[in-house]
Short mmCIF file of C-alpha atoms and ligand atoms in Angstrom, two decimals:
data_model
loop_
_atom_site.label_atom_id
_atom_site.label_comp_id
_atom_site.label_asym_id
_atom_site.label_seq_id
_atom_site.Cartn_x
_atom_site.Cartn_y
_atom_site.Cartn_z
CA MET N 1 -13.33 4.63 -9.73
CA SER N 2 -15.54 7.44 -8.61
CA HIS N 3 -15.17 9.25 -5.32
CA HIS N 4 -12.83 6.65 -3.80
CA ILE N 5 -15.19 5.99 -0.95
CA VAL N 6 -14.14 3.16 1.36
CA GLU N 7 -17.06 1.35 2.89
CA VAL N 8 -17.09 -1.69 5.13
CA ARG N 9 -20.46 -3.30 5.76
CA ASN N 10 -21.10 -5.81 8.53
CA LEU N 11 -17.66 -7.31 8.07
CA ARG N 12 -16.90 -10.51 9.93
CA TYR N 13 -13.66 -12.41 9.69
CA ALA N 14 -12.48 -15.62 11.30
CA TYR N 15 -8.96 -16.94 10.57
CA PRO N 16 -8.72 -20.53 9.32
CA ASP N 17 -7.85 -21.72 12.86
CA GLY N 18 -11.21 -20.36 14.04
CA THR N 19 -9.95 -17.13 15.70
CA GLU N 20 -12.77 -14.61 15.33
CA ALA N 21 -10.82 -11.41 14.57
CA LEU N 22 -13.63 -9.11 13.34
CA SER N 23 -17.33 -9.12 14.21
CA ASP N 24 -19.88 -6.95 12.45
CA VAL N 25 -17.58 -4.02 11.59
CA SER N 26 -19.16 -1.18 9.59
CA PHE N 27 -17.97 2.31 8.61
CA ARG N 28 -17.82 4.61 5.60
CA ILE N 29 -14.84 6.83 4.75
CA HIS N 30 -15.17 9.65 2.22
CA HIS N 31 -12.60 10.81 -0.29
CA GLY N 32 -9.98 13.03 1.32
CA GLU N 33 -10.66 11.93 4.89
CA SER N 34 -7.75 11.05 7.14
CA VAL N 35 -8.86 8.32 9.52
CA ALA N 36 -6.99 6.55 12.30
CA LEU N 37 -7.63 3.01 13.43
CA VAL N 38 -6.58 2.48 17.02
CA GLY N 39 -6.99 -0.24 19.61
CA ALA N 40 -5.10 -2.70 21.79
CA ASN N 41 -2.78 -5.38 20.47
CA GLY N 42 -4.96 -8.03 18.86
CA ALA N 43 -7.99 -5.72 18.51
CA GLY N 44 -8.21 -6.48 14.77
CA LYS N 45 -6.60 -3.43 13.11
CA SER N 46 -4.27 -5.30 10.74
CA THR N 47 -6.94 -7.86 9.95
CA LEU N 48 -9.31 -5.06 8.98
CA LEU N 49 -6.75 -3.23 6.83
CA LEU N 50 -5.87 -6.46 5.00
CA HIS N 51 -9.48 -6.55 3.77
CA LEU N 52 -9.21 -3.13 2.13
CA ASN N 53 -7.11 -4.37 -0.78
CA GLY N 54 -8.39 -7.91 -0.87
CA CYS N 55 -5.48 -9.63 0.92
CA LEU N 56 -8.15 -11.19 3.12
CA VAL N 57 -11.65 -12.12 2.00
CA PRO N 58 -14.51 -11.49 4.47
CA SER N 59 -16.18 -14.45 6.16
CA ALA N 60 -19.36 -12.34 5.96
CA GLY N 61 -20.24 -8.78 4.96
CA GLU N 62 -18.56 -6.72 2.25
CA VAL N 63 -15.94 -4.13 1.42
CA ARG N 64 -16.71 -1.46 -1.18
CA ILE N 65 -14.08 0.78 -2.75
CA GLY N 66 -15.29 3.66 -4.90
CA ASP N 67 -18.87 2.42 -4.74
CA PHE N 68 -18.05 -1.04 -6.12
CA PRO N 69 -17.93 -4.20 -4.04
CA LEU N 70 -14.47 -5.73 -3.77
CA THR N 71 -14.70 -8.97 -5.76
CA PRO N 72 -12.24 -11.07 -7.77
CA GLY N 73 -13.39 -9.04 -10.80
CA THR N 74 -12.53 -5.64 -9.27
CA LEU N 75 -9.43 -6.75 -7.36
CA SER N 76 -6.76 -5.48 -9.78
CA GLU N 77 -8.49 -2.08 -10.09
CA VAL N 78 -8.81 -1.89 -6.30
CA ARG N 79 -5.10 -2.66 -5.88
CA ARG N 80 -4.24 0.23 -8.22
CA THR N 81 -6.41 2.52 -6.13
CA VAL N 82 -5.49 1.36 -2.62
CA GLY N 83 -1.81 1.53 -1.67
CA MET N 84 -1.08 -0.65 1.35
CA VAL N 85 1.94 -0.35 3.64
CA PHE N 86 2.00 -3.59 5.64
CA GLN N 87 2.80 -3.75 9.35
CA ASP N 88 5.88 -5.89 8.64
CA PRO N 89 8.13 -4.44 5.88
CA ASP N 90 9.42 -7.96 5.20
CA ASP N 91 5.96 -8.70 3.74
CA GLN N 92 6.48 -5.84 1.26
CA LEU N 93 10.11 -6.21 0.20
CA PHE N 94 11.06 -9.30 -1.75
CA MET N 95 13.26 -8.24 -4.69
CA PRO N 96 17.09 -8.43 -4.78
CA THR N 97 17.53 -4.64 -4.57
CA VAL N 98 15.67 -1.65 -3.16
CA HIS N 99 15.44 -0.22 -6.67
CA ASP N 100 13.72 -3.33 -8.00
CA ASP N 101 11.29 -3.40 -5.09
CA VAL N 102 10.19 0.18 -5.72
CA ALA N 103 10.08 -0.39 -9.50
CA PHE N 104 8.03 -3.59 -9.19
CA GLY N 105 4.58 -1.96 -8.91
CA PRO N 106 5.05 0.73 -11.59
CA LEU N 107 6.49 -1.89 -14.00
CA ASN N 108 3.41 -4.02 -13.40
CA LEU N 109 1.25 -1.04 -14.30
CA GLY N 110 2.92 -1.23 -17.72
CA LEU N 111 4.52 2.23 -17.44
CA PRO N 112 7.42 3.12 -19.76
CA VAL N 113 10.88 2.48 -18.29
CA ASP N 114 11.76 6.20 -18.10
CA GLU N 115 8.61 6.89 -16.12
CA VAL N 116 9.32 3.92 -13.83
CA GLU N 117 12.86 5.17 -13.16
CA ALA N 118 11.58 8.67 -12.42
CA ARG N 119 9.03 7.29 -9.98
CA VAL N 120 11.58 5.07 -8.24
CA PHE N 121 14.05 7.87 -7.58
CA SER N 122 11.37 10.38 -6.65
CA ALA N 123 9.74 7.96 -4.16
CA LEU N 124 13.09 7.02 -2.60
CA ASP N 125 14.09 10.69 -2.32
CA THR N 126 10.75 11.52 -0.73
CA VAL N 127 11.36 9.04 2.10
CA GLY N 128 15.01 10.08 2.49
CA CYS N 129 16.43 6.83 1.05
CA GLY N 130 17.91 8.19 -2.18
CA GLY N 131 21.23 6.41 -1.65
CA LEU N 132 19.87 2.95 -0.89
CA ASP N 133 18.69 1.92 -4.36
CA LYS N 134 21.38 -0.71 -4.98
CA ARG N 135 21.20 -2.31 -1.51
CA PRO N 136 19.47 -5.65 -0.84
CA PRO N 137 16.39 -4.89 1.29
CA TYR N 138 17.10 -7.69 3.76
CA LYS N 139 20.35 -5.96 4.76
CA LEU N 140 18.67 -2.68 5.70
CA SER N 141 17.94 -1.46 9.24
CA GLY N 142 14.36 -1.69 10.54
CA GLY N 143 13.71 2.01 9.91
CA GLU N 144 15.27 1.92 6.44
CA LYS N 145 13.08 -1.06 5.55
CA ARG N 146 10.02 0.82 6.77
CA SER N 147 10.90 3.88 4.67
CA VAL N 148 11.55 1.78 1.54
CA ALA N 149 8.26 -0.07 2.07
CA ILE N 150 6.51 3.31 2.12
CA ALA N 151 8.37 4.29 -1.09
CA THR N 152 7.12 1.14 -2.88
CA VAL N 153 3.58 2.35 -2.27
CA LEU N 154 4.20 6.04 -3.05
CA ALA N 155 5.68 5.01 -6.43
CA MET N 156 2.25 3.69 -7.37
CA SER N 157 0.56 7.09 -6.80
CA PRO N 158 -2.43 5.51 -5.06
CA SER N 159 -5.66 7.43 -4.46
CA ILE N 160 -6.14 5.80 -1.07
CA LEU N 161 -3.24 5.20 1.31
CA VAL N 162 -3.60 2.46 3.90
CA LEU N 163 -0.80 2.32 6.45
CA ASP N 164 -0.31 -0.23 9.22
CA GLU N 165 1.91 1.11 12.02
CA PRO N 166 3.83 3.36 9.61
CA SER N 167 5.93 5.16 12.24
CA SER N 168 7.26 2.12 14.08
CA ASN N 169 11.07 1.83 13.79
CA LEU N 170 11.43 5.37 12.43
CA ASP N 171 13.86 7.67 14.25
CA PRO N 172 12.38 10.99 15.44
CA ARG N 173 13.53 12.93 12.38
CA ALA N 174 12.36 10.30 9.88
CA ARG N 175 9.05 10.15 11.77
CA ARG N 176 8.60 13.93 11.58
CA GLN N 177 9.48 13.99 7.87
CA PHE N 178 7.03 11.17 7.28
CA ILE N 179 4.24 13.00 9.14
CA ASN N 180 4.91 16.09 7.00
CA LEU N 181 4.84 13.94 3.87
CA LEU N 182 1.48 12.48 4.86
CA LYS N 183 0.11 15.96 5.54
CA GLU N 184 0.83 16.80 1.89
CA PHE N 185 -0.99 13.69 0.65
CA LYS N 186 -4.45 15.10 0.07
CA HIS N 187 -6.25 11.88 -0.83
CA THR N 188 -7.78 9.43 1.62
CA LYS N 189 -5.55 8.08 4.38
CA ILE N 190 -6.36 5.21 6.72
CA ILE N 191 -3.71 4.70 9.38
CA ALA N 192 -3.55 2.00 12.06
CA SER N 193 -1.21 3.17 14.78
CA HIS N 194 -0.22 3.01 18.43
CA ASP N 195 1.50 6.39 17.91
CA LEU N 196 -1.38 8.50 19.18
CA ASP N 197 0.53 11.76 18.81
CA LEU N 198 0.90 10.98 15.10
CA VAL N 199 -2.83 10.20 15.00
CA LEU N 200 -3.66 13.52 16.66
CA ASP N 201 -1.41 15.34 14.19
CA LEU N 202 -2.76 13.67 11.04
CA CYS N 203 -6.25 12.31 11.51
CA GLU N 204 -9.38 14.32 12.18
CA ARG N 205 -11.35 11.12 12.69
CA THR N 206 -10.56 8.01 14.74
CA ILE N 207 -12.15 4.58 14.78
CA VAL N 208 -11.49 2.56 17.94
CA LEU N 209 -11.52 -1.21 17.63
CA GLN N 210 -12.03 -3.39 20.68
CA GLN N 211 -11.95 -7.16 20.39
CA GLY N 212 -12.88 -7.07 16.71
CA ARG N 213 -15.73 -4.57 17.03
CA VAL N 214 -16.03 -0.82 16.44
CA ARG N 215 -16.16 0.58 19.95
CA ALA N 216 -16.13 4.26 18.92
CA ASP N 217 -15.95 6.31 15.72
CA GLY N 218 -15.71 10.11 15.88
CA PRO N 219 -13.56 13.24 15.99
CA THR N 220 -10.07 12.33 17.22
CA ARG N 221 -9.93 14.99 19.95
CA GLU N 222 -13.25 13.83 21.41
CA ILE N 223 -12.11 10.20 21.41
CA PHE N 224 -8.81 11.08 23.09
CA ALA N 225 -10.58 13.17 25.71
CA ASP N 226 -12.71 10.19 26.83
CA ASP N 227 -10.56 8.71 29.58
CA GLN N 228 -12.94 5.85 30.36
CA LEU N 229 -13.02 4.75 26.71
CA LEU N 230 -9.23 4.98 26.48
CA GLU N 231 -8.76 2.97 29.67
CA GLU N 232 -11.16 0.24 28.57
CA CYS N 233 -9.45 -0.02 25.18
CA HIS N 234 -5.88 -0.10 26.59
CA LEU N 235 -5.12 3.34 25.18
CA GLU N 236 -3.63 6.47 26.70
CA ARG N 237 -4.01 10.13 25.84
CA PRO N 238 -1.34 11.36 23.41
CA LEU N 239 1.50 13.13 25.22
CA SER N 240 0.33 16.50 23.91
CA MET N 241 -3.09 15.96 25.55
CA GLN N 242 -1.74 14.82 28.92
CA PRO N 243 -1.91 17.23 31.85
CA ARG N 244 1.40 18.97 32.48
CA VAL N 245 3.13 18.28 35.77
CA TRP N 246 5.10 21.27 37.03
CA GLY N 247 7.93 21.06 39.53
CA ASP N 248 9.72 17.76 40.13
N1 LIG X 1 -2.77 -15.65 10.89
C1 LIG X 1 -3.55 -15.66 11.97
N2 LIG X 1 -4.16 -16.80 12.36
C2 LIG X 1 -4.98 -16.82 13.44
N3 LIG X 1 -5.25 -15.74 14.20
C3 LIG X 1 -4.67 -14.58 13.85
C4 LIG X 1 -3.79 -14.48 12.73
N4 LIG X 1 -3.36 -13.19 12.63
C5 LIG X 1 -3.95 -12.53 13.65
N5 LIG X 1 -4.73 -13.35 14.38
C6 LIG X 1 -5.56 -13.01 15.55
O1 LIG X 1 -6.54 -12.08 15.12
C7 LIG X 1 -6.77 -11.09 16.12
C8 LIG X 1 -6.54 -9.72 15.52
O2 LIG X 1 -5.17 -9.60 15.16
P1 LIG X 1 -4.62 -8.32 14.40
O3 LIG X 1 -3.24 -8.67 13.92
O4 LIG X 1 -5.60 -7.89 13.41
O5 LIG X 1 -4.55 -7.26 15.60
P2 LIG X 1 -3.95 -5.79 15.64
O6 LIG X 1 -5.03 -4.91 16.18
O7 LIG X 1 -3.38 -5.44 14.32
O8 LIG X 1 -2.80 -5.92 16.74
P3 LIG X 1 -1.36 -5.19 16.88
O9 LIG X 1 -1.62 -3.86 17.54
O10 LIG X 1 -0.60 -6.11 17.78
O11 LIG X 1 -0.76 -5.07 15.53
C9 LIG X 1 -5.85 -11.45 17.28
O12 LIG X 1 -6.59 -12.19 18.21
C10 LIG X 1 -4.77 -12.30 16.63
O13 LIG X 1 -4.25 -13.22 17.57
MG1 LIG X 2 -1.48 -5.01 13.67
#
């Protein structure tokens, strides 16, 4: 797929119970951009991300990946291109062992077993979970599950990384290592997060969702300097952009 552009055009989505989660959302993300998706609980971030690899199908509008519309015919190609880390690791981990979970995607790509094994151990090492390969995922801690979920996606070598709350449950060191890892990933990154310091560190561009609509889309520092926008969207400046209080 050329260019790996991600484009969302006039996307509307209502859940089967009638909840209108997205209304007329449009944006275009170029290859190599690192873009944050922020907004209050329930603003529509996860719903939007789930459209980017076809887990949800728009009620209206379209999603285009690499200049092609996402359709049943392009779905398998899109899923090879877009690696998705879900908000809940339990949605990602379903095999009897960590090893098998990380191997699942590469095996489905039809890669030779040696290559699959190399990818599994490299991805687990990268997220600091080298020793967990024989463990059942459901017995891992929340942070370990998160890291393994990230490894399942890294093992696929995607060209576009889509991450939903990737730093939640990670301890400070795992979080820092993960941020450094993402800095090395030079392809497109789209990250939904309430961790606005992570956003400031990783994403030059931020899209703010408010009640299912794009409220703002621009340079992250400008967005985080707009106190009225932040207040209205239930956001706060990242700690590193808050005024320092001296004394007490
Ligand atoms: N399966 C579902 N059925 C019906 N409504 C849903 C479903 N999942 C989410 N919603 C609703 O869709 C809206 C958007 O939810 P979504 O999960 O996309 O928000 P979010 O921005 O990811 O929030 P959070 O920060 O809490 O993760 C909310 O009003 C939510 O209640
Ligand atoms: Mg969410």
